XYZ file of C-alpha atoms in Angstrom:
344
model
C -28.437 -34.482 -75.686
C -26.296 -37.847 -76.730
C -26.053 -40.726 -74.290
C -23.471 -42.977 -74.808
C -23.255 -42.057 -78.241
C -27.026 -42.320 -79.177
C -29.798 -39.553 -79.179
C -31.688 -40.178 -75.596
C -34.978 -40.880 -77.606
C -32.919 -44.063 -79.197
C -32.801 -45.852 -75.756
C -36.632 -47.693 -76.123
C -35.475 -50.940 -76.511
C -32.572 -53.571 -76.312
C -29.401 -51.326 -74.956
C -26.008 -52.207 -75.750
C -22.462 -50.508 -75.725
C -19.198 -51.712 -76.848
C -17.093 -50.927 -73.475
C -19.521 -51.528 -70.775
C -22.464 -53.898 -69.778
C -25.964 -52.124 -69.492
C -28.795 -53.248 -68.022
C -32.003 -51.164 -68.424
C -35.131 -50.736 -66.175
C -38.467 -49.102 -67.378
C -39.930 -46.741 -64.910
C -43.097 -44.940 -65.418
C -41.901 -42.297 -66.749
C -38.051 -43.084 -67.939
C -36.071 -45.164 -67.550
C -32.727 -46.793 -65.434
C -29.350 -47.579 -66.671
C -27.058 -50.128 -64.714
C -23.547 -49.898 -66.257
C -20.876 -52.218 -64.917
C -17.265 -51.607 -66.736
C -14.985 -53.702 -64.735
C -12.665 -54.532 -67.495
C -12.646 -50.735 -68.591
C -9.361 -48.529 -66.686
C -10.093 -45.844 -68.465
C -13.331 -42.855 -68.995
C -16.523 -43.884 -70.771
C -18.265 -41.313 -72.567
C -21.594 -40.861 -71.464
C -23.255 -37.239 -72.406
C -22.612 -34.848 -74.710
C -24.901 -31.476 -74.434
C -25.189 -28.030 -75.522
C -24.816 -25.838 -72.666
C -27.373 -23.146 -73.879
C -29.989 -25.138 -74.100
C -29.770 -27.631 -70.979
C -30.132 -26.988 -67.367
C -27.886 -27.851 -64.797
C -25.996 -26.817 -61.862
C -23.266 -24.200 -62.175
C -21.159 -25.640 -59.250
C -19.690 -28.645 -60.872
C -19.219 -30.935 -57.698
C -23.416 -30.979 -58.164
C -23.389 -31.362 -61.558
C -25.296 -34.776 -62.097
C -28.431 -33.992 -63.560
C -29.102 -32.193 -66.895
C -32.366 -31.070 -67.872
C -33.072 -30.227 -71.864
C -37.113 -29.452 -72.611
C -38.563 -32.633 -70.466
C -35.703 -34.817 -70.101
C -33.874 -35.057 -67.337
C -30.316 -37.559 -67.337
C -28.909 -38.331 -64.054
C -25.677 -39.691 -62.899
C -24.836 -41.945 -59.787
C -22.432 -43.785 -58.526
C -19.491 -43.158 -61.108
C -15.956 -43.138 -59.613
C -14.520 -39.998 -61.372
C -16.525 -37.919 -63.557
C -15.123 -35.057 -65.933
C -15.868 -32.473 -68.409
C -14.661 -30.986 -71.118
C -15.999 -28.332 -73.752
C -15.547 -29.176 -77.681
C -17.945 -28.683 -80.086
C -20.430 -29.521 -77.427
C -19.465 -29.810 -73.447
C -18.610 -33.327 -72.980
C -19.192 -35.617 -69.623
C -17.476 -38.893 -69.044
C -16.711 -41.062 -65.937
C -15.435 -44.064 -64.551
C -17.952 -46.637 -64.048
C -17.656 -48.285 -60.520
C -18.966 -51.799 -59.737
C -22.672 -50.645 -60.157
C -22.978 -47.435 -61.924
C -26.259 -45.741 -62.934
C -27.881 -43.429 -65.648
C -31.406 -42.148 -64.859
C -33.330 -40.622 -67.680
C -36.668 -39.066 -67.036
C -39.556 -36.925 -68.753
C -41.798 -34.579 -67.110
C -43.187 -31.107 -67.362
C -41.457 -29.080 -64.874
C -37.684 -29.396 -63.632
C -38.288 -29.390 -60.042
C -40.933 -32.249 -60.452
C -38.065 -33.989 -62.478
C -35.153 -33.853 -60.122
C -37.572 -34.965 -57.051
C -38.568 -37.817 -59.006
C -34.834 -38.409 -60.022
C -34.109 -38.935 -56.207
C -37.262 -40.749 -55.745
C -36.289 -43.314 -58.551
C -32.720 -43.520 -56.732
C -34.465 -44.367 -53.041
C -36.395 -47.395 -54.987
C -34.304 -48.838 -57.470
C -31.196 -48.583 -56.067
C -31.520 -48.962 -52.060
C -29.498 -45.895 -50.933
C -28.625 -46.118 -47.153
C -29.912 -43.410 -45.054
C -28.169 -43.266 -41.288
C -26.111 -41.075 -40.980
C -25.321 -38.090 -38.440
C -27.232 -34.710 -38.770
C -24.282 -33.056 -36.901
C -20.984 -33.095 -36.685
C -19.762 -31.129 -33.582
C -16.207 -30.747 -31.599
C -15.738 -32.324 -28.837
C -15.460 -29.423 -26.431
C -19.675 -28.606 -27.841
C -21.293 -31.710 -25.972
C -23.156 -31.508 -23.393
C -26.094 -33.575 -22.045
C -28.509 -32.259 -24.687
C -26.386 -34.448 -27.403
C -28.557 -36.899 -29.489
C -27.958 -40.404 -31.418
C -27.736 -38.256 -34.420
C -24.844 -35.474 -33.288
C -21.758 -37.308 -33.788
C -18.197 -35.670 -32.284
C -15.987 -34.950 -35.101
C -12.427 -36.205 -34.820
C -9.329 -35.636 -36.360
C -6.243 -37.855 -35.446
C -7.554 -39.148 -32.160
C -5.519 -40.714 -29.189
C -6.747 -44.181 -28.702
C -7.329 -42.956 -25.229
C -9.596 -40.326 -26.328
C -11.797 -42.573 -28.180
C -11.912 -45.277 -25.893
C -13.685 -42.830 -23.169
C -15.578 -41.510 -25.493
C -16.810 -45.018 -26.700
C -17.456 -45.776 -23.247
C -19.512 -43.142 -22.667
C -21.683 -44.269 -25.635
C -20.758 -40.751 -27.083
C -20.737 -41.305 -31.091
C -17.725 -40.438 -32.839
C -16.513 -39.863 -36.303
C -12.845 -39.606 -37.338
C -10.947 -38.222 -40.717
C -8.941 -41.146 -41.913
C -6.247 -41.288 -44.357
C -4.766 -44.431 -43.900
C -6.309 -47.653 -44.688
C -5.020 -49.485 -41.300
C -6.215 -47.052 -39.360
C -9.607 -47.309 -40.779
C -9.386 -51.196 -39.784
C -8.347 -50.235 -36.723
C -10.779 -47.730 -35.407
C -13.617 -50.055 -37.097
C -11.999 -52.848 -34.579
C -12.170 -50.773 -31.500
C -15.766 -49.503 -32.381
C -15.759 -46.402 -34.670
C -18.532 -47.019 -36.798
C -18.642 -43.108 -38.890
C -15.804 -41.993 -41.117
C -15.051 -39.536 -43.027
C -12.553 -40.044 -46.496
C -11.174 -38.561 -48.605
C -10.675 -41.447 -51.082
C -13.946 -43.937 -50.857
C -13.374 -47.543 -52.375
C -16.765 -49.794 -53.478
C -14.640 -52.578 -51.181
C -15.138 -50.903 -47.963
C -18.710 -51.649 -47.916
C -17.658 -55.293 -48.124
C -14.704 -54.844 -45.172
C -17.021 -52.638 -43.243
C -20.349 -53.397 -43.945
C -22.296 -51.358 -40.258
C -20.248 -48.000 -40.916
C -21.323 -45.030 -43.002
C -18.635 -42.775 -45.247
C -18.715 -39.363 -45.369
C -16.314 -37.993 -48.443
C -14.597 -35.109 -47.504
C -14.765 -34.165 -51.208
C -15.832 -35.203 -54.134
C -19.003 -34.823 -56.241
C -23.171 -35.869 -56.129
C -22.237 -37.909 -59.550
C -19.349 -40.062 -57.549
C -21.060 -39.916 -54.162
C -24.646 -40.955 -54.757
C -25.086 -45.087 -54.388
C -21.492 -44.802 -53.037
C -20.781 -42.783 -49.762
C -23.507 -42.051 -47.214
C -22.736 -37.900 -46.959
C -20.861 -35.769 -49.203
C -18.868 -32.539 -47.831
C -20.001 -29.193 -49.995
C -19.598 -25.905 -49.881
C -22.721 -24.378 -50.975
C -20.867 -20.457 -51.021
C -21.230 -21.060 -54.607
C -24.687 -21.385 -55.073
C -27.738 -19.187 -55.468
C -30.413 -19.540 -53.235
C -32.647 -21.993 -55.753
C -29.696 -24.174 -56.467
C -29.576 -24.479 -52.722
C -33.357 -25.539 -52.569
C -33.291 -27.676 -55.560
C -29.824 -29.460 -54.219
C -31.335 -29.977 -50.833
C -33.625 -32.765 -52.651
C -30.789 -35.107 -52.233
C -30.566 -35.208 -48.894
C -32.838 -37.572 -48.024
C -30.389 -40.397 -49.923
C -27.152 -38.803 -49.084
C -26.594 -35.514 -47.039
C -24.472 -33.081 -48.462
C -23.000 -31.553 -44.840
C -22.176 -28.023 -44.613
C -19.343 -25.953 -42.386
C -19.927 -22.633 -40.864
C -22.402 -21.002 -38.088
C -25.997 -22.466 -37.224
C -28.339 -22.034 -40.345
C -31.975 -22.402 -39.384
C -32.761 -22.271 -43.716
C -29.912 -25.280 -44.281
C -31.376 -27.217 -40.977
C -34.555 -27.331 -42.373
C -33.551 -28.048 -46.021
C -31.798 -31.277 -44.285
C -27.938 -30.549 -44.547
C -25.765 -31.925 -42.101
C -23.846 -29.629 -39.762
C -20.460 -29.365 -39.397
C -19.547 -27.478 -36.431
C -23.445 -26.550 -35.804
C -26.847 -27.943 -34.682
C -29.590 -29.588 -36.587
C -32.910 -28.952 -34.736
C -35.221 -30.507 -37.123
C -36.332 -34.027 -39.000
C -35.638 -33.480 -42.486
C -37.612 -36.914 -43.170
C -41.303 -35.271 -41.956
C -40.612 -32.247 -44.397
C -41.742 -31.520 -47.795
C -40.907 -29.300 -50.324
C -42.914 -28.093 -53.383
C -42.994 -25.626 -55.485
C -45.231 -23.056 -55.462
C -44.894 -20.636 -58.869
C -41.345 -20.797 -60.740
C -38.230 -19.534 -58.350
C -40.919 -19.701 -55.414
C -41.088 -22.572 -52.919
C -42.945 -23.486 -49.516
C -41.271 -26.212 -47.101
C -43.503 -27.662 -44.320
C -41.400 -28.843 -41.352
C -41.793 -29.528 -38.060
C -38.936 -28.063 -35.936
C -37.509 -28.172 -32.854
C -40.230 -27.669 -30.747
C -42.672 -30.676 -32.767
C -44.571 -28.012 -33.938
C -46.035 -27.871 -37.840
C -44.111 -25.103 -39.272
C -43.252 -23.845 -42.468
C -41.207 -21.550 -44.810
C -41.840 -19.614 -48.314
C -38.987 -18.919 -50.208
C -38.895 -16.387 -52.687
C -35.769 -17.504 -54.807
C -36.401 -14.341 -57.398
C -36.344 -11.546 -54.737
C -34.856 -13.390 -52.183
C -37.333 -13.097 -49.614
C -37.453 -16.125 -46.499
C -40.879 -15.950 -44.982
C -40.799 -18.301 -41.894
C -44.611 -18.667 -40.094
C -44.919 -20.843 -37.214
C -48.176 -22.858 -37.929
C -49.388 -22.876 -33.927
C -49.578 -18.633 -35.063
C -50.607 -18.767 -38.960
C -52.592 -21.821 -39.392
C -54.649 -24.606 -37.057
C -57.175 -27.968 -38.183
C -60.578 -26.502 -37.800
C -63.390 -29.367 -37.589
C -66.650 -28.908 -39.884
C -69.264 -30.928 -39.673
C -71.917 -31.523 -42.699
C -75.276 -33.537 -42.292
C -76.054 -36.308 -44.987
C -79.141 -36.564 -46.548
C -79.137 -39.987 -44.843
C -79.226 -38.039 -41.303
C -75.728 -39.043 -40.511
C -73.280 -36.593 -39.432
C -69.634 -36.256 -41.556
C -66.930 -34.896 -39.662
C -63.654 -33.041 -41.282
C -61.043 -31.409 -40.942
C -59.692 -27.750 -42.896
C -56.752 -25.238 -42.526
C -57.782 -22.374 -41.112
C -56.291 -19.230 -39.706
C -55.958 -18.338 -36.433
């Protein structure tokens, strides 16, 4: 792979480029690039690849992270990012106030692209509140929590001025920049875009953005949730894209989804049940992963999924596993008390 022109190994020391400023930050094991281009209208070009021999997301609204060998380059926070095949397939993008290029080595992909998200979280201070569903109006009922938001679409004022008063939280589809100011005047505080500018976090600094569509490579350090349609995807790419969703939720339409819930998407026009930030995700054998969650009841639970085959295995950890307490005596007479997994 090239980045910005240079082989990625090049990038050890001073970085410069002749249409944008870069800063760099060493990580453990990679590095950051801040690019700022505010005197550039046009498309920087940042990666050029071979497509056979790097890794990364068939859907192209995902496609922000390539993986050659045990490199990984990310993208974040671009305004518009496009591709074209010559030679070699060719990415380039619109750098926004603070755009940023992640590059990372490790041994496995899926260790890469967590660590690519964990980077993100601590380098870049990603937001993360933001509504785990988005239901209609006529769905809420008294079991409706500070995370289910009602899902508007060219509101009366009337309308959201009872549902304000009732504390209910709201998000609205806006088009039009004075209604944005408008509704964030009379106490809308969620909206959803379909154009996002880096000046509405200045105008509106307590809302969150959800883009209605766009991709992870313009979203990420941008928006606060992304609308995607995962039909695309294969079951791993759905695993593997879930990782973002602890910096920005990719929200999904359709009927309730106990494998998405779990995975953290947001709902649109379902339920979550489940706190995506107690579960973990790791992978077990390549194309085979286990999530541990606790779900609706607060009960340890978790999933195996087969990505190969196919196969969802769902055990409820009250039924498949429990703490068992063992006891050793030291040679000093004392007692040491722990705790193992055990079945039931």
């Amino acid at each position: 792979m090239e980045l910005l022109g240079r082989k990625v190994s090049e990038f050890c020391q001073k970085v410069s480029h002749s249409d944008v400023t870069v800063d760099k930050i060493n990580l453990r094991n990679g590095f950051i690039l801040r690019l700022s281009a505010s005197h550039v209208e046009g498309h920087v070009e940042l990666l050029k690849y071979d497509p056979a021999s790097v890794w990364s997301f068939t859907y192209e609204p995902l496609r922000n992270v390539f993986v050659e060998n045990d490199t990984l380059v990310g993208l974040a926070g671009f305004e518009d990012v496009k591709f074209r095949v010559e030679k070699r397939l060719v990415v380039s993008a619109k750098p926004s106030r603070e755009s940023l290029i992640v590059v990372l080595r490790g041994s496995n992909r899926f260790g890469l692209l967590r660590d690519f998200y964990r980077s993100l979280n601590v380098h870049a201070g990603f937001r993360f509140r933001i509504p785990k569903s988005l239901i209609n109006e006529e769905e809420l009922d008294q079991k409706t929590d500070q995370q289910t938001f009602v899902l508007l679409k060219d509101p009366g004022e009337n309308t959201l001025r009872r549902l304000l008063k009732k504390e209910i939280r709201v998000a609205v589809k806006v088009e039009d920049e004075h209604d944005l100011e408008h509704l964030y005047r009379i106490g809308v505080r969620c909206f959803v875009l379909k154009d996002f500018r880096d000046e509405h976090r200045q105008r509106y600094p307590h809302a969150c953005f959800i883009l209605e569509e766009g991709s992870l490579a313009t979203a990420l350090g941008r928006v606060d949730g992304l609308m995607m349609n995962i039909g695309p995807l294969s079951l791993e790419e759905i695993v593997l894209a879930s990782l973002t969703n602890r910096l920005l939720t990719l929200y999904t339409a359709g009927e309730d989804s106990k494998l998405l819930d779990v995975l953290g998407f947001g709902a649109v026009g379902w339920r979550r049940k489940t706190n995506f930030v107690l579960t973990t995700i790791r992978q077990e054998q390549e194309g085979v992963y286990e999530v541990r969650y606790v779900n609706e009841f607060n009960e340890p639970a978790r999933v195996r999924i087969d990505t190969i085959t196919g196969a969802i295995d769902w055990f409820d950890s009250s039924k498949e596993t429990r703490l068992e307490k063992k006891t050793l005596k030291r040679e000093d007479g004392r007692y040491f008390h722990f705790y193992t997994e055990g079945g039931s």
